[in-house]
Amino acid sequence: MPQTPPVVLTIAGFDPSSGAGITADIKTIAAHGCYGIAAITASTVQTTAGVRRVVPAESDLLTQTLQELAGDFQVSAVHIGMLGTGKIALCVAEFLETAKPPNIVLDTVLSATSGTSLLDEAGIRIVRERLLPLAILVTPNVAEAAVLSGLDISEVEEMKQAAMRLHEMGAKGVVVTGGHLEKAIDLLSLKDSYVQTFRSDKLDSPNTHGTGCAFSTAIACQLALDRSLSAAVLLAKAYVTTAISSGYAIGKGIGPVNHMYRMKNHPRAAGVAKWASGKD
Ligand code: PXL
């Protein structure tokens, strides 16, 4: 009998174009050989061209989903993505405080690339006060780290100071992702131990939708597979770098990263497109 894979729960929004959000997270989880389960915090109307609308989930539906899933599965890691509102963020905090699952990775999603807000002010307060202390690792980008810490960030030293502030607020591990700085520098800071930077060249790809979701979900998977925090971050960075560089143009806007780049057997890659379409 095949071995049972570790279960990774993603609590996130639904992006119907599958570049970000739960359907993208399920791809990342599958690509890591884990079993993905999901609870939806919000629906978005969205394509590769941007977010048109955001509708929060019913909070009791989310709570019931989380409770039923926790009663059925032994969860090895949790990924938290878009939360939308304070009410939803509070449901998630209350669930996690009671269920106490291991390896909670909090991607502090505040807004979409197109600028649409994906978390209201009340939600930011819940993230600061209730969710940061529950997470083994938080993964803000530079802009999010600046909002959460209240500090301006334009260089690595300021990334470190923001990480320290997030530790003071309860976060055990912090990765500030600086893909938007002059070099792609990510800074990992573990409370009371060490700070490490991961540098890589910037990738010149237009297909970057979902980069943050893929990174934070990949970390959750690596933790579910028993890697250390530092190894998990390094492996997740390598995964995302390849997923970006092998991204393809699909849709009319910013294409998704290629979550499934390890699978070389989609019909076109295998040269069976004609067979699939029934044409000679
Ligand atoms: O990339 C952030 C993000 C996360 N989750 C959902 C999103 C987005 C960005 O648009 O729609 C559901």
mmCIF file of C-alpha atoms and ligand atoms in Angstrom:
data_model
loop_
_atom_site.group_PDB
_atom_site.id
_atom_site.type_symbol
_atom_site.label_atom_id
_atom_site.label_comp_id
_atom_site.label_asym_id
_atom_site.label_seq_id
_atom_site.Cartn_x
_atom_site.Cartn_y
_atom_site.Cartn_z
ATOM 1 C CA MET A 1 0.000 0.000 0.000
ATOM 2 C CA PRO A 2 1.318 3.481 -0.773
ATOM 3 C CA GLN A 3 2.432 5.531 2.232
ATOM 4 C CA THR A 4 0.011 8.186 3.440
ATOM 5 C CA PRO A 5 1.280 11.678 2.554
ATOM 6 C CA PRO A 6 1.380 14.459 5.170
ATOM 7 C CA VAL A 7 -1.782 16.589 5.177
ATOM 8 C CA VAL A 8 -1.384 20.335 4.613
ATOM 9 C CA LEU A 9 -4.360 22.609 5.286
ATOM 10 C CA THR A 10 -4.607 25.897 3.406
ATOM 11 C CA ILE A 11 -6.944 28.580 4.767
ATOM 12 C CA ALA A 12 -7.146 31.138 1.983
ATOM 13 C CA GLY A 13 -9.200 32.960 -0.616
ATOM 14 C CA PHE A 14 -10.429 31.604 -3.949
ATOM 15 C CA ASP A 15 -8.845 33.046 -7.090
ATOM 16 C CA PRO A 16 -10.801 31.512 -9.998
ATOM 17 C CA SER A 17 -7.829 32.068 -12.336
ATOM 18 C CA SER A 18 -5.810 29.719 -10.087
ATOM 19 C CA GLY A 19 -2.624 31.795 -10.017
ATOM 20 C CA ALA A 20 -3.047 32.559 -6.304
ATOM 21 C CA GLY A 21 -5.354 31.393 -3.524
ATOM 22 C CA ILE A 22 -6.569 27.932 -2.593
ATOM 23 C CA THR A 23 -6.599 26.280 -6.008
ATOM 24 C CA ALA A 24 -3.010 27.422 -6.569
ATOM 25 C CA ASP A 25 -2.076 26.265 -3.057
ATOM 26 C CA ILE A 26 -3.480 22.796 -3.772
ATOM 27 C CA LYS A 27 -1.179 22.632 -6.837
ATOM 28 C CA THR A 28 1.829 23.611 -4.708
ATOM 29 C CA ILE A 29 0.891 21.055 -2.053
ATOM 30 C CA ALA A 30 0.470 18.307 -4.667
ATOM 31 C CA ALA A 31 3.801 19.277 -6.253
ATOM 32 C CA HIS A 32 5.431 18.589 -2.871
ATOM 33 C CA GLY A 33 3.877 15.136 -2.544
ATOM 34 C CA CYS A 34 1.593 16.231 0.301
ATOM 35 C CA TYR A 35 -2.214 15.954 0.523
ATOM 36 C CA GLY A 36 -3.964 19.325 0.398
ATOM 37 C CA ILE A 37 -7.199 20.273 2.169
ATOM 38 C CA ALA A 38 -8.709 23.757 2.068
ATOM 39 C CA ALA A 39 -11.047 26.160 3.842
ATOM 40 C CA ILE A 40 -12.217 29.218 1.895
ATOM 41 C CA THR A 41 -12.046 32.660 3.540
ATOM 42 C CA ALA A 42 -13.335 34.696 0.586
ATOM 43 C CA SER A 43 -14.301 34.446 -3.062
ATOM 44 C CA THR A 44 -12.728 36.828 -5.508
ATOM 45 C CA VAL A 45 -13.832 37.619 -9.030
ATOM 46 C CA GLN A 46 -10.456 37.707 -10.675
ATOM 47 C CA THR A 47 -8.536 36.910 -13.838
ATOM 48 C CA THR A 48 -4.906 37.338 -14.829
ATOM 49 C CA ALA A 49 -5.867 40.988 -15.483
ATOM 50 C CA GLY A 50 -6.653 41.698 -11.823
ATOM 51 C CA VAL A 51 -9.161 41.473 -8.987
ATOM 52 C CA ARG A 52 -12.684 42.740 -9.815
ATOM 53 C CA ARG A 53 -14.532 41.878 -6.627
ATOM 54 C CA VAL A 54 -14.010 40.348 -3.179
ATOM 55 C CA VAL A 55 -16.794 38.658 -1.176
ATOM 56 C CA PRO A 56 -15.993 37.293 2.309
ATOM 57 C CA ALA A 57 -17.111 33.763 3.181
ATOM 58 C CA GLU A 58 -19.833 33.215 5.756
ATOM 59 C CA SER A 59 -17.930 33.004 9.024
ATOM 60 C CA ASP A 60 -19.930 30.093 10.447
ATOM 61 C CA LEU A 61 -19.361 28.126 7.234
ATOM 62 C CA LEU A 62 -15.613 28.668 7.606
ATOM 63 C CA THR A 63 -15.624 27.716 11.287
ATOM 64 C CA GLN A 64 -17.648 24.564 10.630
ATOM 65 C CA THR A 65 -15.377 23.616 7.726
ATOM 66 C CA LEU A 66 -12.268 24.029 9.880
ATOM 67 C CA GLN A 67 -13.747 22.065 12.772
ATOM 68 C CA GLU A 68 -14.920 19.209 10.548
ATOM 69 C CA LEU A 69 -11.570 19.009 8.772
ATOM 70 C CA ALA A 70 -9.674 19.012 12.089
ATOM 71 C CA GLY A 71 -11.935 16.203 13.328
ATOM 72 C CA ASP A 72 -11.204 14.089 10.268
ATOM 73 C CA PHE A 73 -7.550 14.682 9.363
ATOM 74 C CA GLN A 74 -4.285 14.743 11.216
ATOM 75 C CA VAL A 75 -2.908 18.015 9.888
ATOM 76 C CA SER A 76 0.899 18.295 9.645
ATOM 77 C CA ALA A 77 1.054 21.969 8.628
ATOM 78 C CA VAL A 78 -1.268 24.918 8.029
ATOM 79 C CA HIS A 79 -0.901 27.679 5.467
ATOM 80 C CA ILE A 80 -2.839 30.909 5.994
ATOM 81 C CA GLY A 81 -3.265 33.182 2.981
ATOM 82 C CA MET A 82 -5.816 35.897 2.212
ATOM 83 C CA LEU A 83 -8.268 36.507 5.088
ATOM 84 C CA GLY A 84 -10.268 39.500 3.815
ATOM 85 C CA THR A 85 -11.918 40.789 6.978
ATOM 86 C CA GLY A 86 -11.470 41.024 10.724
ATOM 87 C CA LYS A 87 -14.470 38.759 11.268
ATOM 88 C CA ILE A 88 -12.943 35.977 9.161
ATOM 89 C CA ALA A 89 -9.471 36.491 10.661
ATOM 90 C CA LEU A 90 -11.017 36.139 14.132
ATOM 91 C CA CYS A 91 -12.680 32.800 13.186
ATOM 92 C CA VAL A 92 -9.313 31.527 11.997
ATOM 93 C CA ALA A 93 -7.527 32.696 15.179
ATOM 94 C CA GLU A 94 -10.177 31.112 17.428
ATOM 95 C CA PHE A 95 -9.974 27.822 15.522
ATOM 96 C CA LEU A 96 -6.170 27.692 15.659
ATOM 97 C CA GLU A 97 -6.067 28.635 19.347
ATOM 98 C CA THR A 98 -8.358 25.678 20.136
ATOM 99 C CA ALA A 99 -7.188 23.053 17.628
ATOM 100 C CA LYS A 100 -3.469 23.900 18.055
ATOM 101 C CA PRO A 101 -2.246 22.333 14.783
ATOM 102 C CA PRO A 102 1.547 22.263 14.252
ATOM 103 C CA ASN A 103 3.584 24.291 11.761
ATOM 104 C CA ILE A 104 1.352 27.303 11.116
ATOM 105 C CA VAL A 105 2.766 29.431 8.274
ATOM 106 C CA LEU A 106 1.134 32.857 8.018
ATOM 107 C CA ASP A 107 1.342 34.660 4.689
ATOM 108 C CA THR A 108 0.261 38.157 5.669
ATOM 109 C CA VAL A 109 -1.638 38.972 2.460
ATOM 110 C CA LEU A 110 -2.724 42.622 2.574
ATOM 111 C CA SER A 111 -3.360 43.529 -1.066
ATOM 112 C CA ALA A 112 -3.268 42.183 -4.603
ATOM 113 C CA THR A 113 -0.588 43.249 -7.089
ATOM 114 C CA SER A 114 -3.287 45.306 -8.802
ATOM 115 C CA GLY A 115 -3.711 47.259 -5.535
ATOM 116 C CA THR A 116 -7.063 45.836 -4.374
ATOM 117 C CA SER A 117 -7.167 45.512 -0.575
ATOM 118 C CA LEU A 118 -7.396 41.891 0.561
ATOM 119 C CA LEU A 119 -7.518 42.600 4.320
ATOM 120 C CA ASP A 120 -9.422 45.340 6.158
ATOM 121 C CA GLU A 121 -8.130 47.360 9.153
ATOM 122 C CA ALA A 122 -9.852 45.112 11.700
ATOM 123 C CA GLY A 123 -8.191 42.140 10.013
ATOM 124 C CA ILE A 124 -4.756 43.746 10.267
ATOM 125 C CA ARG A 125 -5.383 44.160 14.015
ATOM 126 C CA ILE A 126 -6.299 40.452 14.382
ATOM 127 C CA VAL A 127 -3.192 39.461 12.424
ATOM 128 C CA ARG A 128 -1.024 41.585 14.725
ATOM 129 C CA GLU A 129 -2.634 40.593 18.003
ATOM 130 C CA ARG A 130 -3.881 37.024 17.536
ATOM 131 C CA LEU A 131 -2.319 35.357 14.490
ATOM 132 C CA LEU A 132 1.337 36.450 14.652
ATOM 133 C CA PRO A 133 1.829 34.715 18.032
ATOM 134 C CA LEU A 134 0.375 31.446 16.683
ATOM 135 C CA ALA A 135 2.629 31.193 13.643
ATOM 136 C CA ILE A 136 5.899 29.292 13.505
ATOM 137 C CA LEU A 137 6.747 31.500 10.526
ATOM 138 C CA VAL A 138 5.297 34.655 8.954
ATOM 139 C CA THR A 139 6.166 35.578 5.379
ATOM 140 C CA PRO A 140 5.446 39.278 4.732
ATOM 141 C CA ASN A 141 6.864 40.979 1.670
ATOM 142 C CA VAL A 142 8.610 44.296 2.261
ATOM 143 C CA ALA A 143 5.412 46.352 1.931
ATOM 144 C CA GLU A 144 3.481 44.075 4.296
ATOM 145 C CA ALA A 145 6.337 44.015 6.828
ATOM 146 C CA ALA A 146 6.334 47.831 6.751
ATOM 147 C CA VAL A 147 2.580 48.007 7.477
ATOM 148 C CA LEU A 148 2.685 45.371 10.232
ATOM 149 C CA SER A 149 5.796 46.764 11.954
ATOM 150 C CA GLY A 150 5.074 50.459 11.341
ATOM 151 C CA LEU A 151 8.634 50.912 9.967
ATOM 152 C CA ASP A 152 9.826 52.146 6.568
ATOM 153 C CA ILE A 153 11.858 49.520 4.705
ATOM 154 C CA SER A 154 14.170 50.220 1.774
ATOM 155 C CA GLU A 155 17.270 48.144 2.610
ATOM 156 C CA VAL A 156 18.331 44.944 4.342
ATOM 157 C CA GLU A 157 19.101 46.544 7.722
ATOM 158 C CA GLU A 158 15.526 47.852 7.850
ATOM 159 C CA MET A 159 14.189 44.390 6.921
ATOM 160 C CA LYS A 160 16.021 43.120 10.016
ATOM 161 C CA GLN A 161 14.545 45.825 12.237
ATOM 162 C CA ALA A 162 11.037 45.067 10.961
ATOM 163 C CA ALA A 163 11.610 41.346 11.655
ATOM 164 C CA MET A 164 12.696 42.219 15.234
ATOM 165 C CA ARG A 165 9.523 44.248 15.700
ATOM 166 C CA LEU A 166 7.432 41.284 14.439
ATOM 167 C CA HIS A 167 9.256 39.015 16.940
ATOM 168 C CA GLU A 168 8.320 41.452 19.708
ATOM 169 C CA MET A 169 4.721 41.108 18.527
ATOM 170 C CA GLY A 170 4.946 37.310 18.979
ATOM 171 C CA ALA A 171 6.162 35.873 15.674
ATOM 172 C CA LYS A 172 8.649 33.025 16.209
ATOM 173 C CA GLY A 173 10.122 33.034 12.711
ATOM 174 C CA VAL A 174 9.941 35.799 10.124
ATOM 175 C CA VAL A 175 10.870 35.757 6.448
ATOM 176 C CA VAL A 176 10.704 39.176 4.835
ATOM 177 C CA THR A 177 10.649 38.651 1.081
ATOM 178 C CA GLY A 178 12.385 41.384 -0.830
ATOM 179 C CA GLY A 179 11.802 40.357 -4.410
ATOM 180 C CA HIS A 180 10.998 43.986 -5.150
ATOM 181 C CA LEU A 181 14.342 45.368 -3.862
ATOM 182 C CA GLU A 182 17.320 45.868 -6.197
ATOM 183 C CA LYS A 183 18.397 42.209 -5.667
ATOM 184 C CA ALA A 184 15.900 39.466 -4.741
ATOM 185 C CA ILE A 185 16.866 39.273 -1.068
ATOM 186 C CA ASP A 186 14.843 37.300 1.472
ATOM 187 C CA LEU A 187 15.694 37.707 5.127
ATOM 188 C CA LEU A 188 14.989 34.872 7.593
ATOM 189 C CA SER A 189 15.016 35.825 11.248
ATOM 190 C CA LEU A 190 14.454 33.309 14.035
ATOM 191 C CA LYS A 191 13.612 34.692 17.452
ATOM 192 C CA ASP A 192 16.598 34.588 19.844
ATOM 193 C CA SER A 193 18.838 32.709 17.419
ATOM 194 C CA TYR A 194 19.944 33.999 14.051
ATOM 195 C CA VAL A 195 19.358 36.037 10.948
ATOM 196 C CA GLN A 196 20.131 34.679 7.501
ATOM 197 C CA THR A 197 19.756 36.271 4.078
ATOM 198 C CA PHE A 198 19.031 34.444 0.844
ATOM 199 C CA ARG A 199 20.091 36.359 -2.230
ATOM 200 C CA SER A 200 19.303 35.584 -5.831
ATOM 201 C CA ASP A 201 19.242 37.459 -9.107
ATOM 202 C CA LYS A 202 15.947 39.008 -10.062
ATOM 203 C CA LEU A 203 14.075 36.946 -12.614
ATOM 204 C CA ASP A 204 12.914 38.780 -15.663
ATOM 205 C CA SER A 205 9.560 37.013 -16.034
ATOM 206 C CA PRO A 206 6.122 38.552 -16.499
ATOM 207 C CA ASN A 207 4.459 35.390 -15.139
ATOM 208 C CA THR A 208 4.664 36.000 -11.415
ATOM 209 C CA HIS A 209 1.046 35.861 -10.218
ATOM 210 C CA GLY A 210 0.875 33.813 -7.030
ATOM 211 C CA THR A 211 4.564 33.979 -6.113
ATOM 212 C CA GLY A 212 3.851 34.775 -2.436
ATOM 213 C CA CYS A 213 1.222 32.036 -2.087
ATOM 214 C CA ALA A 214 3.532 29.466 -3.712
ATOM 215 C CA PHE A 215 6.446 30.440 -1.439
ATOM 216 C CA SER A 216 4.534 30.326 1.848
ATOM 217 C CA THR A 217 2.646 27.146 0.926
ATOM 218 C CA ALA A 218 5.895 25.444 -0.145
ATOM 219 C CA ILE A 219 7.371 26.295 3.277
ATOM 220 C CA ALA A 220 4.336 24.727 5.000
ATOM 221 C CA CYS A 221 4.856 21.573 2.900
ATOM 222 C CA GLN A 222 8.555 21.366 3.753
ATOM 223 C CA LEU A 223 7.733 21.714 7.461
ATOM 224 C CA ALA A 224 5.102 18.979 7.070
ATOM 225 C CA LEU A 225 7.919 16.870 5.616
ATOM 226 C CA ASP A 226 9.963 17.501 8.806
ATOM 227 C CA ARG A 227 12.509 19.940 7.383
ATOM 228 C CA SER A 228 14.003 22.613 9.668
ATOM 229 C CA LEU A 229 12.762 26.178 9.242
ATOM 230 C CA SER A 230 15.910 27.308 7.527
ATOM 231 C CA ALA A 231 15.970 24.310 5.129
ATOM 232 C CA ALA A 232 12.242 24.795 4.453
ATOM 233 C CA VAL A 233 12.777 28.437 3.464
ATOM 234 C CA LEU A 234 15.751 27.607 1.243
ATOM 235 C CA LEU A 235 13.909 24.768 -0.522
ATOM 236 C CA ALA A 236 10.777 26.917 -0.931
ATOM 237 C CA LYS A 237 12.833 29.706 -2.473
ATOM 238 C CA ALA A 238 14.352 27.242 -4.942
ATOM 239 C CA TYR A 239 10.854 25.915 -5.776
ATOM 240 C CA VAL A 240 9.456 29.394 -6.406
ATOM 241 C CA THR A 241 12.475 30.502 -8.447
ATOM 242 C CA THR A 242 12.004 27.558 -10.812
ATOM 243 C CA ALA A 243 8.219 27.975 -10.821
ATOM 244 C CA ILE A 244 8.688 31.612 -11.929
ATOM 245 C CA SER A 245 11.343 30.865 -14.547
ATOM 246 C CA SER A 246 9.206 28.088 -16.032
ATOM 247 C CA GLY A 247 5.980 30.111 -15.923
ATOM 248 C CA TYR A 248 4.018 30.437 -19.143
ATOM 249 C CA ALA A 249 1.894 33.164 -20.679
ATOM 250 C CA ILE A 250 -1.719 32.190 -20.165
ATOM 251 C CA GLY A 251 -4.601 34.658 -20.041
ATOM 252 C CA LYS A 252 -4.272 38.288 -21.110
ATOM 253 C CA GLY A 253 -2.597 39.711 -17.982
ATOM 254 C CA ILE A 254 0.057 38.594 -15.504
ATOM 255 C CA GLY A 255 0.410 34.830 -15.933
ATOM 256 C CA PRO A 256 0.762 32.419 -13.014
ATOM 257 C CA VAL A 257 3.953 30.797 -11.836
ATOM 258 C CA ASN A 258 4.236 27.203 -13.009
ATOM 259 C CA HIS A 259 3.393 25.326 -9.802
ATOM 260 C CA MET A 260 3.612 21.946 -11.513
ATOM 261 C CA TYR A 261 6.933 22.418 -13.337
ATOM 262 C CA ARG A 262 8.116 19.058 -12.023
ATOM 263 C CA MET A 263 5.421 17.360 -14.133
ATOM 264 C CA LYS A 264 6.723 17.174 -17.656
ATOM 265 C CA ASN A 265 3.839 15.075 -18.912
ATOM 266 C CA HIS A 266 1.120 17.538 -19.772
ATOM 267 C CA PRO A 267 -0.252 16.819 -23.253
ATOM 268 C CA ARG A 268 1.641 19.540 -25.142
ATOM 269 C CA ALA A 269 4.969 18.774 -23.469
ATOM 270 C CA ALA A 270 4.518 15.132 -24.369
ATOM 271 C CA GLY A 271 3.615 16.032 -27.963
ATOM 272 C CA VAL A 272 0.178 14.431 -27.754
ATOM 273 C CA ALA A 273 -1.915 17.584 -28.260
ATOM 274 C CA LYS A 274 -3.126 16.307 -31.625
ATOM 275 C CA TRP A 275 -4.153 13.039 -30.057
ATOM 276 C CA ALA A 276 -5.980 14.892 -27.279
ATOM 277 C CA SER A 277 -7.882 17.062 -29.760
ATOM 278 C CA GLY A 278 -8.725 14.084 -31.971
ATOM 279 C CA LYS A 279 -7.033 15.717 -35.027
ATOM 280 C CA ASP A 280 -4.346 14.101 -37.164
HETATM 281 O O1 PXL B 1 -1.265 37.038 -4.059
HETATM 282 C C1 PXL B 1 -2.085 37.381 -3.031
HETATM 283 C C2 PXL B 1 -3.420 36.724 -3.136
HETATM 284 C C3 PXL B 1 -3.742 35.716 -2.287
HETATM 285 N N1 PXL B 1 -4.942 35.075 -2.295
HETATM 286 C C4 PXL B 1 -5.877 35.423 -3.186
HETATM 287 C C5 PXL B 1 -5.619 36.428 -4.082
HETATM 288 C C6 PXL B 1 -4.359 37.090 -4.077
HETATM 289 C C7 PXL B 1 -4.066 38.131 -5.044
HETATM 290 O O2 PXL B 1 -4.836 38.538 -5.856
HETATM 291 O O3 PXL B 1 -6.578 36.743 -4.946
HETATM 292 C C8 PXL B 1 -7.180 34.705 -3.195
#
